[in-house]
Amino acid sequence: MRTSLEAAMPVLYQYGLRTASDAKLAMAIDMSVTDLQAQYPSREALVSAAVLADTERQKRDHVALYAEFSSAVERLYGLLRLGLRDLASIPAAFYSELQNDFPSAWMVVVEHLNTYSAPQLQQLLNDGIRSRLFRSDININLVTKVLIEQINMMLNPVIFPPDRYNMAEVFRSIFLYYIRGLCTDEGARVSADHFARI
């Protein structure tokens, strides 16, 4: 079920974090401008709440994905596909603007990566090793750290300036081949179709 604040994200993407008007945001989340300004007295508060709502939307998407795929390899590739889908709708400068101008909203993203994404990846790696789809000699904690740092690297505008790099292509280049390298022969067979579709 979509929350009203999730509806603010497309407006923020389209018009900009600072330049989206209160009127457009209020209309998107079905609230009067007066109520919007009372509930979110600063743009930072509104952006932080909208980003938090979006992380909850991502979690619901993951639940649906897990219902569709049972193996760890399929789930991991499914998460990549969802990530690429989301990146396709996000303007190139969004994350750099978030980091530079909205530090509390950026901390929502960082917290989500640390408290949700990292344990999720650890569990998938563990499940994949148990089912012999991922190599048994990988260090789960280290590989999880590498994956999270790859996300941080991808979102760092100094390393990948959004005006020079397509974020979806950076995402694909960073993750697809790395994850394929974690697979056993059986895991590679399971992942082949997913790999080809991303």
Short mmCIF file of N, CA and C in Angstrom, two decimals, residues 9 12 95 98 139 142 172:
data_model
loop_
_atom_site.label_atom_id
_atom_site.label_comp_id
_atom_site.label_asym_id
_atom_site.label_seq_id
_atom_site.Cartn_x
_atom_site.Cartn_y
_atom_site.Cartn_z
N MET A 9 7.92 11.82 -3.90
CA MET A 9 9.19 11.53 -4.55
C MET A 9 9.19 11.89 -6.04
N LEU A 12 9.59 15.58 -6.34
CA LEU A 12 10.95 16.00 -6.01
C LEU A 12 11.92 15.64 -7.12
N TYR A 95 21.24 12.31 -5.92
CA TYR A 95 21.98 11.86 -4.74
C TYR A 95 23.06 12.85 -4.32
N LEU A 98 21.24 15.52 -2.54
CA LEU A 98 20.81 15.01 -1.23
C LEU A 98 21.98 15.05 -0.25
N ASN A 139 33.93 -14.82 2.36
CA ASN A 139 33.77 -14.27 3.70
C ASN A 139 32.52 -13.39 3.65
N LEU A 142 32.82 -9.76 4.88
CA LEU A 142 33.66 -8.96 4.01
C LEU A 142 32.96 -8.66 2.67
N ARG A 172 25.14 -1.21 -12.99
CA ARG A 172 25.26 -2.48 -13.71
C ARG A 172 26.72 -2.94 -13.73
#
